[in-house]
mmCIF file of C-alpha atoms in Angstrom:
data_model
loop_
_atom_site.group_PDB
_atom_site.id
_atom_site.type_symbol
_atom_site.label_atom_id
_atom_site.label_comp_id
_atom_site.label_asym_id
_atom_site.label_seq_id
_atom_site.Cartn_x
_atom_site.Cartn_y
_atom_site.Cartn_z
ATOM 1 C CA MET A 1 -0.003 -0.036 -0.042
ATOM 2 C CA GLY A 2 1.506 3.314 -1.074
ATOM 3 C CA CYS A 3 1.746 6.369 1.202
ATOM 4 C CA GLY A 4 -1.480 8.320 0.827
ATOM 5 C CA SER A 5 -3.746 5.543 0.141
ATOM 6 C CA SER A 6 -6.110 3.656 2.597
ATOM 7 C CA SER A 7 -7.797 0.199 2.505
ATOM 8 C CA ALA A 8 -11.047 2.046 3.392
ATOM 9 C CA ALA A 9 -10.681 4.499 0.583
ATOM 10 C CA ASN A 10 -13.324 4.352 -2.165
ATOM 11 C CA PRO A 11 -12.289 2.592 -5.376
ATOM 12 C CA VAL A 12 -12.340 5.738 -7.542
ATOM 13 C CA TYR A 13 -9.793 7.586 -5.236
ATOM 14 C CA LYS A 14 -7.655 4.444 -5.137
ATOM 15 C CA LEU A 15 -7.543 4.123 -8.824
ATOM 16 C CA CYS A 16 -6.728 7.773 -9.304
ATOM 17 C CA PHE A 17 -4.290 7.929 -6.589
ATOM 18 C CA LYS A 18 -2.383 4.963 -7.769
ATOM 19 C CA ALA A 19 -2.096 6.433 -11.274
ATOM 20 C CA GLN A 20 -0.795 9.718 -9.836
ATOM 21 C CA GLU A 21 1.714 8.066 -7.594
ATOM 22 C CA LYS A 22 2.971 5.599 -10.255
ATOM 23 C CA HIS A 23 2.822 7.949 -13.188
ATOM 24 C CA THR A 24 0.511 5.458 -15.126
ATOM 25 C CA PRO A 25 -2.396 6.121 -17.298
ATOM 26 C CA ILE A 26 -6.014 6.110 -16.012
ATOM 27 C CA ASN A 27 -7.776 2.960 -17.037
ATOM 28 C CA ILE A 28 -10.950 4.402 -18.363
ATOM 29 C CA SER A 29 -12.902 1.130 -18.291
ATOM 30 C CA ASP A 30 -11.863 0.483 -14.646
ATOM 31 C CA LEU A 31 -12.736 4.118 -13.743
ATOM 32 C CA GLN A 32 -16.184 3.660 -15.168
ATOM 33 C CA LYS A 33 -16.833 0.491 -13.256
ATOM 34 C CA SER A 34 -15.633 2.141 -10.063
ATOM 35 C CA LEU A 35 -17.904 5.125 -10.387
ATOM 36 C CA GLU A 36 -21.022 3.021 -10.803
ATOM 37 C CA GLY A 37 -23.179 3.485 -7.673
ATOM 38 C CA LEU A 38 -20.627 5.517 -5.816
ATOM 39 C CA PRO A 39 -22.436 8.271 -3.767
ATOM 40 C CA VAL A 40 -21.337 11.872 -4.591
ATOM 41 C CA GLU A 41 -20.360 12.421 -0.946
ATOM 42 C CA GLU A 42 -17.926 9.571 -1.144
ATOM 43 C CA LEU A 43 -16.498 10.867 -4.470
ATOM 44 C CA ASN A 44 -15.781 14.214 -2.804
ATOM 45 C CA ARG A 45 -14.580 12.824 0.573
ATOM 46 C CA PRO A 46 -10.823 13.665 1.182
ATOM 47 C CA GLU A 47 -8.926 10.310 1.290
ATOM 48 C CA GLY A 48 -5.681 9.040 2.423
ATOM 49 C CA ASP A 49 -2.757 10.736 4.265
ATOM 50 C CA TYR A 50 -2.839 13.808 2.157
ATOM 51 C CA GLY A 51 -6.622 14.408 2.228
ATOM 52 C CA TRP A 52 -7.043 14.418 -1.556
ATOM 53 C CA THR A 53 -10.095 13.671 -3.543
ATOM 54 C CA ALA A 54 -10.037 11.622 -6.712
ATOM 55 C CA LEU A 55 -10.254 14.689 -8.828
ATOM 56 C CA LYS A 56 -7.362 16.375 -7.002
ATOM 57 C CA CYS A 57 -5.259 13.231 -7.833
ATOM 58 C CA LEU A 58 -5.856 13.904 -11.470
ATOM 59 C CA ALA A 59 -4.954 17.593 -11.001
ATOM 60 C CA LEU A 60 -1.657 16.601 -9.526
ATOM 61 C CA TRP A 61 -0.760 13.895 -12.001
ATOM 62 C CA LYS A 62 2.268 15.038 -13.831
ATOM 63 C CA GLY A 63 4.206 12.897 -16.333
ATOM 64 C CA ARG A 64 7.927 12.867 -16.566
ATOM 65 C CA THR A 65 7.770 13.935 -20.192
ATOM 66 C CA PRO A 66 5.088 15.706 -22.404
ATOM 67 C CA ALA A 67 4.591 12.422 -24.309
ATOM 68 C CA GLU A 68 3.887 10.631 -21.062
ATOM 69 C CA ASP A 69 1.566 13.473 -20.027
ATOM 70 C CA ALA A 70 -0.424 13.140 -23.213
ATOM 71 C CA LYS A 71 -1.026 9.466 -22.751
ATOM 72 C CA GLY A 72 -2.470 9.727 -19.161
ATOM 73 C CA ASN A 73 -6.173 9.970 -20.189
ATOM 74 C CA LEU A 74 -6.507 12.719 -17.515
ATOM 75 C CA GLY A 75 -8.818 14.871 -19.402
ATOM 76 C CA GLU A 76 -11.405 12.085 -20.227
ATOM 77 C CA ALA A 77 -11.083 10.862 -16.653
ATOM 78 C CA ALA A 78 -11.717 14.299 -15.137
ATOM 79 C CA LYS A 79 -14.780 14.640 -17.429
ATOM 80 C CA MET A 80 -16.162 11.404 -15.995
ATOM 81 C CA LEU A 81 -15.594 12.485 -12.338
ATOM 82 C CA LEU A 82 -17.178 15.830 -12.891
ATOM 83 C CA ALA A 83 -20.195 14.300 -14.683
ATOM 84 C CA ALA A 84 -20.557 12.010 -11.603
ATOM 85 C CA GLY A 85 -20.503 15.067 -9.226
ATOM 86 C CA ALA A 86 -17.037 15.660 -8.358
ATOM 87 C CA ASP A 87 -16.321 19.165 -6.745
ATOM 88 C CA PRO A 88 -14.274 21.200 -9.178
ATOM 89 C CA VAL A 89 -12.977 23.780 -6.807
ATOM 90 C CA GLY A 90 -12.955 22.374 -3.256
ATOM 91 C CA PRO A 91 -13.299 24.117 0.132
ATOM 92 C CA GLN A 92 -10.026 26.077 -0.386
ATOM 93 C CA PHE A 93 -9.381 27.334 -3.937
ATOM 94 C CA ILE A 94 -5.620 27.223 -4.071
ATOM 95 C CA SER A 95 -5.326 23.627 -2.773
ATOM 96 C CA GLY A 96 -8.486 22.367 -4.545
ATOM 97 C CA PRO A 97 -8.668 20.641 -7.927
ATOM 98 C CA LEU A 98 -8.856 23.675 -10.101
ATOM 99 C CA GLY A 99 -6.215 25.645 -8.086
ATOM 100 C CA CYS A 100 -3.856 22.697 -8.428
ATOM 101 C CA THR A 101 -4.303 22.578 -12.266
ATOM 102 C CA ILE A 102 -3.524 26.289 -12.517
ATOM 103 C CA THR A 103 -0.488 26.021 -10.264
ATOM 104 C CA TYR A 104 0.913 22.923 -11.921
ATOM 105 C CA GLU A 105 -0.272 23.497 -15.434
ATOM 106 C CA ARG A 106 -2.469 20.390 -15.764
ATOM 107 C CA TYR A 107 -4.188 21.699 -18.985
ATOM 108 C CA ASP A 108 -6.464 18.776 -19.990
ATOM 109 C CA VAL A 109 -7.866 18.615 -16.299
ATOM 110 C CA MET A 110 -8.221 22.302 -16.150
ATOM 111 C CA ALA A 111 -10.140 22.549 -19.382
ATOM 112 C CA ALA A 112 -12.546 19.832 -18.273
ATOM 113 C CA ILE A 113 -13.082 21.746 -14.971
ATOM 114 C CA LEU A 114 -13.520 25.063 -16.597
ATOM 115 C CA ASP A 115 -16.123 23.780 -18.905
ATOM 116 C CA THR A 116 -18.338 22.926 -15.879
ATOM 117 C CA LEU A 117 -18.158 26.213 -13.972
ATOM 118 C CA SER A 118 -21.466 28.023 -13.367
ATOM 119 C CA SER A 119 -21.565 31.880 -13.251
ATOM 120 C CA SER A 120 -21.336 32.116 -9.545
ATOM 121 C CA GLN A 121 -18.300 29.738 -9.541
ATOM 122 C CA TRP A 122 -16.574 31.914 -12.098
ATOM 123 C CA GLU A 123 -17.091 34.878 -9.981
ATOM 124 C CA SER A 124 -15.518 33.026 -6.970
ATOM 125 C CA VAL A 125 -12.645 31.778 -9.100
ATOM 126 C CA VAL A 126 -11.769 35.204 -10.454
ATOM 127 C CA ALA A 127 -12.064 36.695 -7.013
ATOM 128 C CA ASN A 128 -9.515 34.221 -5.718
ATOM 129 C CA LEU A 129 -7.216 34.476 -8.778
ATOM 130 C CA THR A 130 -7.148 38.376 -8.789
ATOM 131 C CA ALA A 131 -6.545 38.954 -4.974
ATOM 132 C CA LYS A 132 -3.321 40.520 -3.764
ATOM 133 C CA LYS A 133 -1.497 38.597 -1.058
ATOM 134 C CA PRO A 134 0.466 40.223 1.674
ATOM 135 C CA CYS A 135 3.758 38.432 1.872
ATOM 136 C CA ARG A 136 5.179 36.816 5.170
ATOM 137 C CA LYS A 137 8.705 36.420 6.243
ATOM 138 C CA GLY A 138 10.453 33.592 4.394
ATOM 139 C CA ASP A 139 7.590 32.974 1.917
ATOM 140 C CA PHE A 140 8.800 31.629 -1.546
ATOM 141 C CA VAL A 141 8.347 34.470 -4.021
ATOM 142 C CA GLY A 142 10.612 33.423 -6.844
ATOM 143 C CA GLY A 143 8.938 34.438 -10.232
ATOM 144 C CA GLU A 144 6.188 36.364 -8.533
ATOM 145 C CA TRP A 145 5.135 39.900 -9.554
ATOM 146 C CA ILE A 146 5.171 42.129 -6.384
ATOM 147 C CA GLU A 147 4.651 45.640 -5.087
ATOM 148 C CA TYR A 148 7.431 46.992 -2.886
ATOM 149 C CA ASP A 149 7.267 50.572 -1.462
ATOM 150 C CA GLY A 150 4.910 51.532 -4.130
ATOM 151 C CA LYS A 151 6.902 50.079 -6.987
ATOM 152 C CA ARG A 152 6.173 47.104 -9.154
ATOM 153 C CA GLY A 153 8.566 44.434 -10.314
ATOM 154 C CA TYR A 154 9.136 40.714 -10.313
ATOM 155 C CA VAL A 155 11.377 38.430 -8.229
ATOM 156 C CA THR A 156 14.052 36.941 -10.382
ATOM 157 C CA HIS A 157 15.567 34.809 -7.540
ATOM 158 C CA GLN A 158 15.536 34.278 -3.906
ATOM 159 C CA VAL A 159 18.772 34.081 -1.794
ATOM 160 C CA VAL A 160 19.309 31.427 0.743
ATOM 161 C CA ASP A 161 21.949 31.561 3.564
ATOM 162 C CA ASP A 162 22.743 27.886 4.122
ATOM 163 C CA GLY A 163 26.467 27.810 4.854
ATOM 164 C CA GLY A 164 27.179 26.626 1.481
ATOM 165 C CA LEU A 165 25.065 23.532 1.510
ATOM 166 C CA MET A 166 22.474 22.730 -1.147
ATOM 167 C CA THR A 167 18.886 23.361 -0.009
ATOM 168 C CA ARG A 168 15.313 23.692 -1.168
ATOM 169 C CA GLN A 169 14.235 26.118 1.555
ATOM 170 C CA SER A 170 13.199 29.449 0.497
ATOM 171 C CA GLY A 171 15.471 32.332 1.551
ATOM 172 C CA LEU A 172 14.940 35.447 3.604
ATOM 173 C CA THR A 173 16.059 37.892 0.958
ATOM 174 C CA CYS A 174 15.148 38.120 -2.784
ATOM 175 C CA VAL A 175 16.216 40.148 -5.823
ATOM 176 C CA ILE A 176 13.482 42.303 -7.582
ATOM 177 C CA GLN A 177 13.696 43.425 -11.126
ATOM 178 C CA LEU A 178 11.710 46.751 -11.027
ATOM 179 C CA ASP A 179 9.729 48.141 -13.901
ATOM 180 C CA ASP A 180 12.216 51.023 -14.182
ATOM 181 C CA GLY A 181 14.960 48.491 -15.191
ATOM 182 C CA THR A 182 16.811 48.637 -11.812
ATOM 183 C CA SER A 183 17.344 45.543 -9.451
ATOM 184 C CA LYS A 184 17.083 45.632 -5.683
ATOM 185 C CA SER A 185 17.751 42.997 -3.005
ATOM 186 C CA VAL A 186 15.235 43.129 -0.253
ATOM 187 C CA ASP A 187 14.085 41.071 2.724
ATOM 188 C CA VAL A 188 11.134 38.742 2.164
ATOM 189 C CA ASN A 189 8.625 40.116 4.659
ATOM 190 C CA GLU A 190 5.286 42.103 4.995
ATOM 191 C CA ARG A 191 6.646 44.997 2.890
ATOM 192 C CA LEU A 192 6.192 42.914 -0.120
ATOM 193 C CA VAL A 193 2.782 42.410 -1.690
ATOM 194 C CA VAL A 194 2.256 39.460 -4.142
ATOM 195 C CA LEU A 195 0.308 40.566 -7.213
ATOM 196 C CA PRO A 196 -1.989 38.005 -8.828
ATOM 197 C CA SER A 197 -0.290 36.193 -11.642
ATOM 198 C CA VAL A 198 -0.562 32.986 -13.685
ATOM 199 C CA TYR A 199 1.469 31.402 -16.505
ATOM 200 C CA ALA A 200 0.825 32.900 -19.881
ATOM 201 C CA ARG A 201 -0.821 29.699 -21.152
ATOM 202 C CA VAL A 202 -2.983 29.395 -18.024
ATOM 203 C CA LYS A 203 -4.217 32.915 -18.540
ATOM 204 C CA ALA A 204 -5.104 32.284 -22.120
ATOM 205 C CA GLU A 205 -7.049 29.025 -21.255
ATOM 206 C CA LEU A 206 -8.882 30.923 -18.511
ATOM 207 C CA VAL A 207 -9.866 33.853 -20.751
ATOM 208 C CA LYS A 208 -10.970 31.330 -23.517
ATOM 209 C CA ALA A 209 -13.151 29.330 -21.229
ATOM 210 C CA ALA A 210 -14.632 32.360 -19.553
ATOM 211 C CA SER A 211 -15.548 33.839 -22.977
ATOM 212 C CA ALA A 212 -17.069 30.527 -24.118
ATOM 213 C CA ALA A 213 -19.063 30.575 -20.882
ATOM 214 C CA GLY A 214 -20.508 33.927 -21.568
ATOM 215 C CA CYS A 215 -18.975 35.581 -18.525
ATOM 216 C CA SER A 216 -19.309 39.300 -17.953
ATOM 217 C CA THR A 217 -17.090 41.997 -19.288
ATOM 218 C CA ASP A 218 -15.948 42.558 -15.714
ATOM 219 C CA VAL A 219 -14.906 38.992 -15.289
ATOM 220 C CA LEU A 220 -13.064 39.036 -18.505
ATOM 221 C CA GLU A 221 -11.300 42.260 -17.825
ATOM 222 C CA ARG A 222 -10.131 40.969 -14.300
ATOM 223 C CA LEU A 223 -8.725 37.835 -16.061
ATOM 224 C CA HIS A 224 -6.890 39.961 -18.594
ATOM 225 C CA SER A 225 -5.387 41.999 -15.705
ATOM 226 C CA LEU A 226 -3.541 39.019 -14.328
ATOM 227 C CA GLU A 227 0.200 39.391 -14.548
ATOM 228 C CA GLU A 228 2.060 36.676 -16.406
ATOM 229 C CA ARG A 229 4.450 34.677 -14.204
ATOM 230 C CA LYS A 230 8.101 34.439 -14.873
ATOM 231 C CA GLY A 231 10.487 31.789 -13.800
ATOM 232 C CA GLY A 232 12.227 32.639 -10.455
ATOM 233 C CA TYR A 233 14.515 30.395 -8.739
ATOM 234 C CA ILE A 234 16.413 29.736 -5.359
ATOM 235 C CA ASP A 235 19.946 30.941 -5.163
ATOM 236 C CA VAL A 236 22.078 29.124 -2.662
ATOM 237 C CA SER A 237 24.579 31.630 -1.238
ATOM 238 C CA VAL A 238 26.831 32.020 1.688
ATOM 239 C CA ILE A 239 26.245 35.300 3.603
ATOM 240 C CA ASP A 240 29.076 36.611 5.790
#
């Protein structure tokens, strides 16, 4: 039994979690059989050590290569789960199925979810996506667009003081490329405000889906206002 699974878990979750864990395609025939007669409340019940639903497993499935990604049957599987009543957003947007597809660029699952959103769900999604976020000390902000002392820029990299050892921890300072072309090294703390941003392709997919859904001009304008993320990184440094 792999970490995150449970003998008591519903069969749909177990099938989706195993595929996510092992990087194997979803068996559509098995999924159809597992969905038969499964109550909606069980389909949406958080399972395993991580508290994921079956749909979130699909949102977090990521192949090692684009070719492996394309063979995962994730889009078709997501449509089946959604048709069976899977919650596309979850109780917390950023960690829910749709939020995960946006963060980790799981486009086939994202498209399946976006096609099901109601007008009220679109309003909630856009409100979450376009909210500014106050930074906290030590937050990872690499690649984020930010406001600092009334100026706008993006974080090119984040510096870690680790005594020369390799680390994955975010650092306490970062380097900001400001709109005026200058760069500035600053502490990562409450003086930084993270501006709402997504990757360029994610933004395009959101705008396309919202337009197709007949969303209001206000919703479309707010989606267009999203900054486009850049690729920040962690810089391992020794600080005297």
